[in-house]
């Protein structure tokens, strides 16, 4: 059976990313949304296992999590319940997202739109705009072209823990990086079981991304690097937008 991205990585995603400082990263979004005057009804699109949903819900935001990966959604639901939070999680593809709901803001951090090919990005942004209330905030980030071309391309990423070992063999193509991911997970008897899945991240240039956002009906308020840093040689680029008045 063909596997999808995050079929197996879902159980280990937050553990393997424990060095990213989710608390600080979440506060960056919470502070920014407050400064922008965003309302309390939010959608995290490409929510994964829901780390940011949980952080915002604890601050009084009424969050919904949406992701294409069913295993990620299952993990997100379980972690929310463990935290005593009531957060709905729904399956959705950011490339052709539709919802009858209207949100005050859509937050899409941690590479969601890197999984969408360049030719599908304008329509994906139009779908996001359609899900927002008047003057709604759309805040997404992308792994930068610099990161994917200069730091990830044609490398091997590895993380070896007691319970899991992660390997990713990353190959650069003209418009994307393909990542062949292997996990070795320790079972209860001490043996390790191998799991394989493939990830493809598309390279989105800043200027074309801004053009696509404006074409979808957004005002680009600002563009900044990770946690508000400079965009120059930043691994992550934030696009902070407001739905333009029609």
JSON list of C-alpha atoms in Angstrom, two decimals:
[
{"chain": "A", "resi": 1, "resn": "UNK", "atom": "CA", "xyz": [0.00, 0.00, 0.00]},
{"chain": "A", "resi": 2, "resn": "UNK", "atom": "CA", "xyz": [1.34, 3.44, -0.98]},
{"chain": "A", "resi": 3, "resn": "UNK", "atom": "CA", "xyz": [2.04, 5.64, 2.01]},
{"chain": "A", "resi": 4, "resn": "UNK", "atom": "CA", "xyz": [1.51, 9.39, 2.26]},
{"chain": "A", "resi": 5, "resn": "UNK", "atom": "CA", "xyz": [3.58, 12.06, 3.94]},
{"chain": "A", "resi": 6, "resn": "UNK", "atom": "CA", "xyz": [3.12, 11.94, 7.74]},
{"chain": "A", "resi": 7, "resn": "UNK", "atom": "CA", "xyz": [1.46, 8.51, 7.79]},
{"chain": "A", "resi": 8, "resn": "UNK", "atom": "CA", "xyz": [4.13, 7.37, 10.27]},
{"chain": "A", "resi": 9, "resn": "UNK", "atom": "CA", "xyz": [5.92, 10.60, 11.14]},
{"chain": "A", "resi": 10, "resn": "UNK", "atom": "CA", "xyz": [2.75, 11.94, 12.78]},
{"chain": "A", "resi": 11, "resn": "UNK", "atom": "CA", "xyz": [3.40, 10.11, 16.07]},
{"chain": "A", "resi": 12, "resn": "UNK", "atom": "CA", "xyz": [6.91, 11.54, 16.31]},
{"chain": "A", "resi": 13, "resn": "UNK", "atom": "CA", "xyz": [6.64, 14.94, 14.65]},
{"chain": "A", "resi": 14, "resn": "UNK", "atom": "CA", "xyz": [6.51, 17.14, 17.75]},
{"chain": "A", "resi": 15, "resn": "UNK", "atom": "CA", "xyz": [9.09, 15.01, 19.54]},
{"chain": "A", "resi": 16, "resn": "UNK", "atom": "CA", "xyz": [11.56, 15.29, 16.67]},
{"chain": "A", "resi": 17, "resn": "UNK", "atom": "CA", "xyz": [10.91, 19.04, 16.50]},
{"chain": "A", "resi": 18, "resn": "UNK", "atom": "CA", "xyz": [11.34, 19.67, 20.22]},
{"chain": "A", "resi": 19, "resn": "UNK", "atom": "CA", "xyz": [14.25, 22.02, 19.51]},
{"chain": "A", "resi": 20, "resn": "UNK", "atom": "CA", "xyz": [12.09, 24.56, 17.63]},
{"chain": "A", "resi": 21, "resn": "UNK", "atom": "CA", "xyz": [10.72, 26.14, 20.87]},
{"chain": "A", "resi": 22, "resn": "UNK", "atom": "CA", "xyz": [6.99, 25.85, 20.21]},
{"chain": "A", "resi": 23, "resn": "UNK", "atom": "CA", "xyz": [6.26, 28.12, 23.19]},
{"chain": "A", "resi": 24, "resn": "UNK", "atom": "CA", "xyz": [8.26, 31.03, 21.77]},
{"chain": "A", "resi": 25, "resn": "UNK", "atom": "CA", "xyz": [7.00, 30.39, 18.24]},
{"chain": "A", "resi": 26, "resn": "UNK", "atom": "CA", "xyz": [3.38, 30.32, 19.44]},
{"chain": "A", "resi": 27, "resn": "UNK", "atom": "CA", "xyz": [3.82, 33.56, 21.38]},
{"chain": "A", "resi": 28, "resn": "UNK", "atom": "CA", "xyz": [5.10, 35.21, 18.20]},
{"chain": "A", "resi": 29, "resn": "UNK", "atom": "CA", "xyz": [1.78, 34.39, 16.53]},
{"chain": "A", "resi": 30, "resn": "UNK", "atom": "CA", "xyz": [-0.34, 35.28, 19.57]},
{"chain": "A", "resi": 31, "resn": "UNK", "atom": "CA", "xyz": [1.34, 38.68, 19.96]},
{"chain": "A", "resi": 32, "resn": "UNK", "atom": "CA", "xyz": [1.16, 39.37, 16.24]},
{"chain": "A", "resi": 33, "resn": "UNK", "atom": "CA", "xyz": [-2.51, 38.49, 15.94]},
{"chain": "A", "resi": 34, "resn": "UNK", "atom": "CA", "xyz": [-3.31, 40.71, 18.91]},
{"chain": "A", "resi": 35, "resn": "UNK", "atom": "CA", "xyz": [-1.41, 43.64, 17.40]},
{"chain": "A", "resi": 36, "resn": "UNK", "atom": "CA", "xyz": [-3.33, 43.18, 14.14]},
{"chain": "A", "resi": 37, "resn": "UNK", "atom": "CA", "xyz": [-6.66, 43.24, 15.98]},
{"chain": "A", "resi": 38, "resn": "UNK", "atom": "CA", "xyz": [-7.63, 39.78, 14.77]},
{"chain": "A", "resi": 39, "resn": "UNK", "atom": "CA", "xyz": [-10.79, 38.24, 16.17]},
{"chain": "A", "resi": 40, "resn": "UNK", "atom": "CA", "xyz": [-10.89, 35.07, 18.22]},
{"chain": "A", "resi": 41, "resn": "UNK", "atom": "CA", "xyz": [-12.24, 32.57, 15.68]},
{"chain": "A", "resi": 42, "resn": "UNK", "atom": "CA", "xyz": [-9.26, 30.99, 13.97]},
{"chain": "A", "resi": 43, "resn": "UNK", "atom": "CA", "xyz": [-8.33, 28.16, 11.64]},
{"chain": "A", "resi": 44, "resn": "UNK", "atom": "CA", "xyz": [-4.92, 26.53, 11.59]},
{"chain": "A", "resi": 45, "resn": "UNK", "atom": "CA", "xyz": [-4.59, 25.22, 8.04]},
{"chain": "A", "resi": 46, "resn": "UNK", "atom": "CA", "xyz": [-2.00, 22.47, 7.79]},
{"chain": "A", "resi": 47, "resn": "UNK", "atom": "CA", "xyz": [-2.21, 22.06, 11.55]},
{"chain": "A", "resi": 48, "resn": "UNK", "atom": "CA", "xyz": [-0.32, 18.78, 11.79]},
{"chain": "A", "resi": 49, "resn": "UNK", "atom": "CA", "xyz": [-0.63, 17.49, 15.32]},
{"chain": "A", "resi": 50, "resn": "UNK", "atom": "CA", "xyz": [-2.01, 20.81, 16.50]},
{"chain": "A", "resi": 51, "resn": "UNK", "atom": "CA", "xyz": [0.75, 22.40, 18.58]},
{"chain": "A", "resi": 52, "resn": "UNK", "atom": "CA", "xyz": [-0.24, 25.94, 17.60]},
{"chain": "A", "resi": 53, "resn": "UNK", "atom": "CA", "xyz": [-3.96, 25.17, 17.88]},
{"chain": "A", "resi": 54, "resn": "UNK", "atom": "CA", "xyz": [-3.41, 24.10, 21.47]},
{"chain": "A", "resi": 55, "resn": "UNK", "atom": "CA", "xyz": [-1.30, 27.14, 22.31]},
{"chain": "A", "resi": 56, "resn": "UNK", "atom": "CA", "xyz": [-3.84, 29.59, 20.89]},
{"chain": "A", "resi": 57, "resn": "UNK", "atom": "CA", "xyz": [-6.80, 27.75, 22.45]},
{"chain": "A", "resi": 58, "resn": "UNK", "atom": "CA", "xyz": [-5.14, 28.12, 25.86]},
{"chain": "A", "resi": 59, "resn": "UNK", "atom": "CA", "xyz": [-5.13, 31.88, 25.25]},
{"chain": "A", "resi": 60, "resn": "UNK", "atom": "CA", "xyz": [-8.87, 32.01, 24.59]},
{"chain": "A", "resi": 61, "resn": "UNK", "atom": "CA", "xyz": [-8.94, 31.60, 20.82]},
{"chain": "A", "resi": 62, "resn": "UNK", "atom": "CA", "xyz": [-11.68, 29.43, 19.33]},
{"chain": "A", "resi": 63, "resn": "UNK", "atom": "CA", "xyz": [-9.52, 27.25, 17.10]},
{"chain": "A", "resi": 64, "resn": "UNK", "atom": "CA", "xyz": [-10.21, 24.65, 14.42]},
{"chain": "A", "resi": 65, "resn": "UNK", "atom": "CA", "xyz": [-7.42, 22.49, 13.05]},
{"chain": "A", "resi": 66, "resn": "UNK", "atom": "CA", "xyz": [-7.38, 21.32, 9.43]},
{"chain": "A", "resi": 67, "resn": "UNK", "atom": "CA", "xyz": [-4.90, 19.03, 7.72]},
{"chain": "A", "resi": 68, "resn": "UNK", "atom": "CA", "xyz": [-4.72, 16.61, 4.80]},
{"chain": "A", "resi": 69, "resn": "UNK", "atom": "CA", "xyz": [-3.11, 13.85, 6.89]},
{"chain": "A", "resi": 70, "resn": "UNK", "atom": "CA", "xyz": [-5.58, 11.68, 8.81]},
{"chain": "A", "resi": 71, "resn": "UNK", "atom": "CA", "xyz": [-2.86, 10.32, 11.15]},
{"chain": "A", "resi": 72, "resn": "UNK", "atom": "CA", "xyz": [-1.82, 13.89, 11.99]},
{"chain": "A", "resi": 73, "resn": "UNK", "atom": "CA", "xyz": [-5.44, 14.79, 12.75]},
{"chain": "A", "resi": 74, "resn": "UNK", "atom": "CA", "xyz": [-5.81, 11.75, 14.98]},
{"chain": "A", "resi": 75, "resn": "UNK", "atom": "CA", "xyz": [-2.66, 12.71, 16.86]},
{"chain": "A", "resi": 76, "resn": "UNK", "atom": "CA", "xyz": [-3.85, 16.31, 17.14]},
{"chain": "A", "resi": 77, "resn": "UNK", "atom": "CA", "xyz": [-7.19, 15.23, 18.57]},
{"chain": "A", "resi": 78, "resn": "UNK", "atom": "CA", "xyz": [-5.51, 12.98, 21.13]},
{"chain": "A", "resi": 79, "resn": "UNK", "atom": "CA", "xyz": [-3.06, 15.67, 22.27]},
{"chain": "A", "resi": 80, "resn": "UNK", "atom": "CA", "xyz": [-5.86, 18.23, 22.58]},
{"chain": "A", "resi": 81, "resn": "UNK", "atom": "CA", "xyz": [-7.91, 15.87, 24.73]},
{"chain": "A", "resi": 82, "resn": "UNK", "atom": "CA", "xyz": [-4.88, 15.18, 26.93]},
{"chain": "A", "resi": 83, "resn": "UNK", "atom": "CA", "xyz": [-4.53, 18.94, 27.43]},
{"chain": "A", "resi": 84, "resn": "UNK", "atom": "CA", "xyz": [-8.22, 19.27, 28.33]},
{"chain": "A", "resi": 85, "resn": "UNK", "atom": "CA", "xyz": [-9.00, 21.31, 25.22]},
{"chain": "A", "resi": 86, "resn": "UNK", "atom": "CA", "xyz": [-11.99, 21.02, 22.90]},
{"chain": "A", "resi": 87, "resn": "UNK", "atom": "CA", "xyz": [-10.60, 21.66, 19.42]},
{"chain": "A", "resi": 88, "resn": "UNK", "atom": "CA", "xyz": [-12.34, 20.30, 16.31]},
{"chain": "A", "resi": 89, "resn": "UNK", "atom": "CA", "xyz": [-10.02, 18.79, 13.72]},
{"chain": "A", "resi": 90, "resn": "UNK", "atom": "CA", "xyz": [-11.14, 18.35, 10.11]},
{"chain": "A", "resi": 91, "resn": "UNK", "atom": "CA", "xyz": [-9.57, 16.86, 7.01]},
{"chain": "A", "resi": 92, "resn": "UNK", "atom": "CA", "xyz": [-8.85, 19.46, 4.34]},
{"chain": "A", "resi": 93, "resn": "UNK", "atom": "CA", "xyz": [-6.43, 20.01, 1.48]},
{"chain": "A", "resi": 94, "resn": "UNK", "atom": "CA", "xyz": [-5.07, 23.57, 1.45]},
{"chain": "A", "resi": 95, "resn": "UNK", "atom": "CA", "xyz": [-4.78, 23.37, -2.34]},
{"chain": "A", "resi": 96, "resn": "UNK", "atom": "CA", "xyz": [-8.57, 23.23, -2.81]},
{"chain": "A", "resi": 97, "resn": "UNK", "atom": "CA", "xyz": [-9.89, 24.10, 0.61]},
{"chain": "A", "resi": 98, "resn": "UNK", "atom": "CA", "xyz": [-13.62, 24.81, 1.02]},
{"chain": "A", "resi": 99, "resn": "UNK", "atom": "CA", "xyz": [-15.64, 25.49, 4.14]},
{"chain": "A", "resi": 100, "resn": "UNK", "atom": "CA", "xyz": [-19.04, 27.01, 4.94]},
{"chain": "A", "resi": 101, "resn": "UNK", "atom": "CA", "xyz": [-17.42, 28.68, 7.95]},
{"chain": "A", "resi": 102, "resn": "UNK", "atom": "CA", "xyz": [-15.92, 32.17, 7.94]},
{"chain": "A", "resi": 103, "resn": "UNK", "atom": "CA", "xyz": [-12.90, 32.78, 10.17]},
{"chain": "A", "resi": 104, "resn": "UNK", "atom": "CA", "xyz": [-11.37, 35.89, 11.69]},
{"chain": "A", "resi": 105, "resn": "UNK", "atom": "CA", "xyz": [-7.94, 34.57, 10.79]},
{"chain": "A", "resi": 106, "resn": "UNK", "atom": "CA", "xyz": [-6.21, 31.67, 9.12]},
{"chain": "A", "resi": 107, "resn": "UNK", "atom": "CA", "xyz": [-2.80, 30.67, 10.44]},
{"chain": "A", "resi": 108, "resn": "UNK", "atom": "CA", "xyz": [-0.72, 28.33, 8.31]},
{"chain": "A", "resi": 109, "resn": "UNK", "atom": "CA", "xyz": [2.74, 27.83, 9.81]},
{"chain": "A", "resi": 110, "resn": "UNK", "atom": "CA", "xyz": [5.50, 25.29, 9.37]},
{"chain": "A", "resi": 111, "resn": "UNK", "atom": "CA", "xyz": [5.63, 24.61, 5.63]},
{"chain": "A", "resi": 112, "resn": "UNK", "atom": "CA", "xyz": [2.00, 23.80, 4.74]},
{"chain": "A", "resi": 113, "resn": "UNK", "atom": "CA", "xyz": [2.12, 25.69, 1.44]},
{"chain": "A", "resi": 114, "resn": "UNK", "atom": "CA", "xyz": [5.51, 24.21, 0.51]},
{"chain": "A", "resi": 115, "resn": "UNK", "atom": "CA", "xyz": [3.57, 21.02, -0.17]},
{"chain": "A", "resi": 116, "resn": "UNK", "atom": "CA", "xyz": [1.55, 22.77, -2.90]},
{"chain": "A", "resi": 117, "resn": "UNK", "atom": "CA", "xyz": [3.03, 23.02, -6.44]},
{"chain": "A", "resi": 118, "resn": "UNK", "atom": "CA", "xyz": [3.72, 26.48, -7.82]},
{"chain": "A", "resi": 119, "resn": "UNK", "atom": "CA", "xyz": [0.91, 26.38, -10.40]},
{"chain": "A", "resi": 120, "resn": "UNK", "atom": "CA", "xyz": [-1.68, 25.58, -7.70]},
{"chain": "A", "resi": 121, "resn": "UNK", "atom": "CA", "xyz": [-0.63, 28.29, -5.28]},
{"chain": "A", "resi": 122, "resn": "UNK", "atom": "CA", "xyz": [-2.82, 31.14, -6.65]},
{"chain": "A", "resi": 123, "resn": "UNK", "atom": "CA", "xyz": [-5.99, 29.07, -6.39]},
{"chain": "A", "resi": 124, "resn": "UNK", "atom": "CA", "xyz": [-5.00, 27.85, -2.92]},
{"chain": "A", "resi": 125, "resn": "UNK", "atom": "CA", "xyz": [-4.70, 31.46, -1.77]},
{"chain": "A", "resi": 126, "resn": "UNK", "atom": "CA", "xyz": [-8.10, 32.29, -3.31]},
{"chain": "A", "resi": 127, "resn": "UNK", "atom": "CA", "xyz": [-9.62, 29.43, -1.31]},
{"chain": "A", "resi": 128, "resn": "UNK", "atom": "CA", "xyz": [-8.09, 30.83, 1.87]},
{"chain": "A", "resi": 129, "resn": "UNK", "atom": "CA", "xyz": [-9.51, 34.28, 1.11]},
{"chain": "A", "resi": 130, "resn": "UNK", "atom": "CA", "xyz": [-12.97, 32.80, 0.60]},
{"chain": "A", "resi": 131, "resn": "UNK", "atom": "CA", "xyz": [-12.85, 31.28, 4.10]},
{"chain": "A", "resi": 132, "resn": "UNK", "atom": "CA", "xyz": [-12.10, 34.58, 5.82]},
{"chain": "A", "resi": 133, "resn": "UNK", "atom": "CA", "xyz": [-14.42, 37.26, 7.14]},
{"chain": "A", "resi": 134, "resn": "UNK", "atom": "CA", "xyz": [-14.14, 40.82, 5.92]},
{"chain": "A", "resi": 135, "resn": "UNK", "atom": "CA", "xyz": [-10.71, 42.21, 6.93]},
{"chain": "A", "resi": 136, "resn": "UNK", "atom": "CA", "xyz": [-9.63, 38.72, 8.06]},
{"chain": "A", "resi": 137, "resn": "UNK", "atom": "CA", "xyz": [-5.96, 37.95, 8.63]},
{"chain": "A", "resi": 138, "resn": "UNK", "atom": "CA", "xyz": [-4.07, 35.34, 6.61]},
{"chain": "A", "resi": 139, "resn": "UNK", "atom": "CA", "xyz": [-0.68, 34.47, 8.11]},
{"chain": "A", "resi": 140, "resn": "UNK", "atom": "CA", "xyz": [1.40, 31.79, 6.44]},
{"chain": "A", "resi": 141, "resn": "UNK", "atom": "CA", "xyz": [5.03, 30.89, 6.39]},
{"chain": "A", "resi": 142, "resn": "UNK", "atom": "CA", "xyz": [7.19, 29.03, 3.91]},
{"chain": "A", "resi": 143, "resn": "UNK", "atom": "CA", "xyz": [10.50, 27.28, 4.11]},
{"chain": "A", "resi": 144, "resn": "UNK", "atom": "CA", "xyz": [12.51, 29.78, 2.12]},
{"chain": "A", "resi": 145, "resn": "UNK", "atom": "CA", "xyz": [14.02, 29.18, -1.29]},
{"chain": "A", "resi": 146, "resn": "UNK", "atom": "CA", "xyz": [17.39, 29.85, 0.38]},
{"chain": "A", "resi": 147, "resn": "UNK", "atom": "CA", "xyz": [16.82, 27.08, 2.92]},
{"chain": "A", "resi": 148, "resn": "UNK", "atom": "CA", "xyz": [15.62, 24.50, 0.44]},
{"chain": "A", "resi": 149, "resn": "UNK", "atom": "CA", "xyz": [18.28, 25.23, -2.20]},
{"chain": "A", "resi": 150, "resn": "UNK", "atom": "CA", "xyz": [21.28, 25.96, 0.00]},
{"chain": "A", "resi": 151, "resn": "UNK", "atom": "CA", "xyz": [20.76, 24.02, 3.24]},
{"chain": "A", "resi": 152, "resn": "UNK", "atom": "CA", "xyz": [18.40, 21.09, 2.58]},
{"chain": "A", "resi": 153, "resn": "UNK", "atom": "CA", "xyz": [19.13, 20.17, -1.03]},
{"chain": "A", "resi": 154, "resn": "UNK", "atom": "CA", "xyz": [21.23, 17.06, -1.64]},
{"chain": "A", "resi": 155, "resn": "UNK", "atom": "CA", "xyz": [21.86, 16.39, 2.04]},
{"chain": "A", "resi": 156, "resn": "UNK", "atom": "CA", "xyz": [20.99, 13.70, 4.56]},
{"chain": "A", "resi": 157, "resn": "UNK", "atom": "CA", "xyz": [19.14, 14.80, 7.71]},
{"chain": "A", "resi": 158, "resn": "UNK", "atom": "CA", "xyz": [19.39, 12.55, 10.76]},
{"chain": "A", "resi": 159, "resn": "UNK", "atom": "CA", "xyz": [18.08, 12.49, 14.33]},
{"chain": "A", "resi": 160, "resn": "UNK", "atom": "CA", "xyz": [18.85, 9.51, 16.55]},
{"chain": "A", "resi": 161, "resn": "UNK", "atom": "CA", "xyz": [16.82, 9.07, 19.77]},
{"chain": "A", "resi": 162, "resn": "UNK", "atom": "CA", "xyz": [16.38, 6.13, 22.14]},
{"chain": "A", "resi": 163, "resn": "UNK", "atom": "CA", "xyz": [12.92, 5.31, 20.80]},
{"chain": "A", "resi": 164, "resn": "UNK", "atom": "CA", "xyz": [13.15, 6.52, 17.20]},
{"chain": "A", "resi": 165, "resn": "UNK", "atom": "CA", "xyz": [15.72, 7.26, 14.52]},
{"chain": "A", "resi": 166, "resn": "UNK", "atom": "CA", "xyz": [14.85, 9.67, 11.70]},
{"chain": "A", "resi": 167, "resn": "UNK", "atom": "CA", "xyz": [16.63, 9.82, 8.35]},
{"chain": "A", "resi": 168, "resn": "UNK", "atom": "CA", "xyz": [15.76, 11.99, 5.35]},
{"chain": "A", "resi": 169, "resn": "UNK", "atom": "CA", "xyz": [17.58, 11.77, 2.02]},
{"chain": "A", "resi": 170, "resn": "UNK", "atom": "CA", "xyz": [16.95, 15.10, 0.29]},
{"chain": "A", "resi": 171, "resn": "UNK", "atom": "CA", "xyz": [17.27, 15.57, -3.47]},
{"chain": "A", "resi": 172, "resn": "UNK", "atom": "CA", "xyz": [17.04, 18.91, -5.26]},
{"chain": "A", "resi": 173, "resn": "UNK", "atom": "CA", "xyz": [15.12, 19.22, -8.51]},
{"chain": "A", "resi": 174, "resn": "UNK", "atom": "CA", "xyz": [14.46, 22.39, -10.48]},
{"chain": "A", "resi": 175, "resn": "UNK", "atom": "CA", "xyz": [11.39, 23.48, -8.54]},
{"chain": "A", "resi": 176, "resn": "UNK", "atom": "CA", "xyz": [11.27, 21.21, -5.50]},
{"chain": "A", "resi": 177, "resn": "UNK", "atom": "CA", "xyz": [13.11, 19.08, -2.97]},
{"chain": "A", "resi": 178, "resn": "UNK", "atom": "CA", "xyz": [12.09, 15.44, -2.66]},
{"chain": "A", "resi": 179, "resn": "UNK", "atom": "CA", "xyz": [12.69, 13.89, 0.76]},
{"chain": "A", "resi": 180, "resn": "UNK", "atom": "CA", "xyz": [12.81, 10.13, 1.22]},
{"chain": "A", "resi": 181, "resn": "UNK", "atom": "CA", "xyz": [12.12, 9.70, 4.92]},
{"chain": "A", "resi": 182, "resn": "UNK", "atom": "CA", "xyz": [12.87, 6.57, 6.94]},
{"chain": "A", "resi": 183, "resn": "UNK", "atom": "CA", "xyz": [11.92, 6.01, 10.57]},
{"chain": "A", "resi": 184, "resn": "UNK", "atom": "CA", "xyz": [13.19, 3.21, 12.80]},
{"chain": "A", "resi": 185, "resn": "UNK", "atom": "CA", "xyz": [10.82, 2.93, 15.76]},
{"chain": "A", "resi": 186, "resn": "UNK", "atom": "CA", "xyz": [11.54, 0.83, 18.85]},
{"chain": "A", "resi": 187, "resn": "UNK", "atom": "CA", "xyz": [8.79, -1.68, 19.66]},
{"chain": "A", "resi": 188, "resn": "UNK", "atom": "CA", "xyz": [7.92, -3.03, 23.11]},
{"chain": "A", "resi": 189, "resn": "UNK", "atom": "CA", "xyz": [10.20, -6.05, 22.66]},
{"chain": "A", "resi": 190, "resn": "UNK", "atom": "CA", "xyz": [13.19, -3.81, 21.90]},
{"chain": "A", "resi": 191, "resn": "UNK", "atom": "CA", "xyz": [13.30, -4.51, 18.19]},
{"chain": "A", "resi": 192, "resn": "UNK", "atom": "CA", "xyz": [13.06, -1.67, 15.69]},
{"chain": "A", "resi": 193, "resn": "UNK", "atom": "CA", "xyz": [10.49, -1.51, 12.92]},
{"chain": "A", "resi": 194, "resn": "UNK", "atom": "CA", "xyz": [11.21, 0.45, 9.74]},
{"chain": "A", "resi": 195, "resn": "UNK", "atom": "CA", "xyz": [8.73, 2.87, 8.15]},
{"chain": "A", "resi": 196, "resn": "UNK", "atom": "CA", "xyz": [9.20, 4.79, 4.89]},
{"chain": "A", "resi": 197, "resn": "UNK", "atom": "CA", "xyz": [7.39, 7.76, 3.42]},
{"chain": "A", "resi": 198, "resn": "UNK", "atom": "CA", "xyz": [8.07, 10.43, 0.81]},
{"chain": "A", "resi": 199, "resn": "UNK", "atom": "CA", "xyz": [7.75, 14.20, 1.16]},
{"chain": "A", "resi": 200, "resn": "UNK", "atom": "CA", "xyz": [7.92, 16.77, -1.64]},
{"chain": "A", "resi": 201, "resn": "UNK", "atom": "CA", "xyz": [8.41, 20.44, -0.80]},
{"chain": "A", "resi": 202, "resn": "UNK", "atom": "CA", "xyz": [8.05, 22.97, -3.60]},
{"chain": "A", "resi": 203, "resn": "UNK", "atom": "CA", "xyz": [10.27, 26.04, -3.78]},
{"chain": "A", "resi": 204, "resn": "UNK", "atom": "CA", "xyz": [8.28, 29.29, -3.70]},
{"chain": "A", "resi": 205, "resn": "UNK", "atom": "CA", "xyz": [10.10, 32.53, -4.42]},
{"chain": "A", "resi": 206, "resn": "UNK", "atom": "CA", "xyz": [9.13, 35.53, -2.33]},
{"chain": "A", "resi": 207, "resn": "UNK", "atom": "CA", "xyz": [8.13, 37.87, -5.18]},
{"chain": "A", "resi": 208, "resn": "UNK", "atom": "CA", "xyz": [5.90, 35.32, -6.92]},
{"chain": "A", "resi": 209, "resn": "UNK", "atom": "CA", "xyz": [4.30, 34.40, -3.61]},
{"chain": "A", "resi": 210, "resn": "UNK", "atom": "CA", "xyz": [3.47, 38.04, -2.90]},
{"chain": "A", "resi": 211, "resn": "UNK", "atom": "CA", "xyz": [2.03, 38.42, -6.41]},
{"chain": "A", "resi": 212, "resn": "UNK", "atom": "CA", "xyz": [-0.15, 35.34, -5.89]},
{"chain": "A", "resi": 213, "resn": "UNK", "atom": "CA", "xyz": [-1.39, 36.67, -2.55]},
{"chain": "A", "resi": 214, "resn": "UNK", "atom": "CA", "xyz": [-2.33, 40.04, -4.04]},
{"chain": "A", "resi": 215, "resn": "UNK", "atom": "CA", "xyz": [-3.99, 38.31, -6.98]},
{"chain": "A", "resi": 216, "resn": "UNK", "atom": "CA", "xyz": [-6.09, 36.32, -4.51]},
{"chain": "A", "resi": 217, "resn": "UNK", "atom": "CA", "xyz": [-7.39, 39.51, -2.89]},
{"chain": "A", "resi": 218, "resn": "UNK", "atom": "CA", "xyz": [-4.95, 40.03, -0.03]},
{"chain": "A", "resi": 219, "resn": "UNK", "atom": "CA", "xyz": [-3.09, 43.11, 1.12]},
{"chain": "A", "resi": 220, "resn": "UNK", "atom": "CA", "xyz": [0.40, 42.02, 2.11]},
{"chain": "A", "resi": 221, "resn": "UNK", "atom": "CA", "xyz": [0.98, 43.89, 5.37]},
{"chain": "A", "resi": 222, "resn": "UNK", "atom": "CA", "xyz": [4.53, 42.74, 5.93]},
{"chain": "A", "resi": 223, "resn": "UNK", "atom": "CA", "xyz": [6.99, 39.99, 5.09]},
{"chain": "A", "resi": 224, "resn": "UNK", "atom": "CA", "xyz": [9.54, 38.88, 7.69]},
{"chain": "A", "resi": 225, "resn": "UNK", "atom": "CA", "xyz": [11.81, 36.04, 8.65]},
{"chain": "A", "resi": 226, "resn": "UNK", "atom": "CA", "xyz": [11.35, 33.55, 11.46]},
{"chain": "A", "resi": 227, "resn": "UNK", "atom": "CA", "xyz": [10.02, 35.18, 14.66]},
{"chain": "A", "resi": 228, "resn": "UNK", "atom": "CA", "xyz": [10.16, 38.57, 12.98]},
{"chain": "A", "resi": 229, "resn": "UNK", "atom": "CA", "xyz": [13.82, 38.48, 11.98]},
{"chain": "A", "resi": 230, "resn": "UNK", "atom": "CA", "xyz": [15.24, 39.72, 8.68]},
{"chain": "A", "resi": 231, "resn": "UNK", "atom": "CA", "xyz": [14.26, 37.74, 5.59]},
{"chain": "A", "resi": 232, "resn": "UNK", "atom": "CA", "xyz": [17.84, 37.70, 4.32]},
{"chain": "A", "resi": 233, "resn": "UNK", "atom": "CA", "xyz": [19.09, 34.11, 4.39]},
{"chain": "A", "resi": 234, "resn": "UNK", "atom": "CA", "xyz": [16.23, 33.21, 6.73]},
{"chain": "A", "resi": 235, "resn": "UNK", "atom": "CA", "xyz": [15.10, 29.59, 6.81]},
{"chain": "A", "resi": 236, "resn": "UNK", "atom": "CA", "xyz": [11.48, 30.67, 7.10]},
{"chain": "A", "resi": 237, "resn": "UNK", "atom": "CA", "xyz": [9.54, 33.53, 5.51]},
{"chain": "A", "resi": 238, "resn": "UNK", "atom": "CA", "xyz": [6.30, 34.85, 7.04]},
{"chain": "A", "resi": 239, "resn": "UNK", "atom": "CA", "xyz": [3.68, 36.50, 4.84]},
{"chain": "A", "resi": 240, "resn": "UNK", "atom": "CA", "xyz": [1.24, 38.48, 7.00]},
{"chain": "A", "resi": 241, "resn": "UNK", "atom": "CA", "xyz": [-1.80, 39.56, 5.04]},
{"chain": "A", "resi": 242, "resn": "UNK", "atom": "CA", "xyz": [-5.26, 41.07, 5.37]},
{"chain": "A", "resi": 243, "resn": "UNK", "atom": "CA", "xyz": [-8.20, 40.26, 3.16]},
{"chain": "A", "resi": 244, "resn": "UNK", "atom": "CA", "xyz": [-8.61, 43.33, 1.00]},
{"chain": "A", "resi": 245, "resn": "UNK", "atom": "CA", "xyz": [-11.91, 45.16, 0.81]},
{"chain": "A", "resi": 246, "resn": "UNK", "atom": "CA", "xyz": [-13.79, 44.26, -2.35]}
]
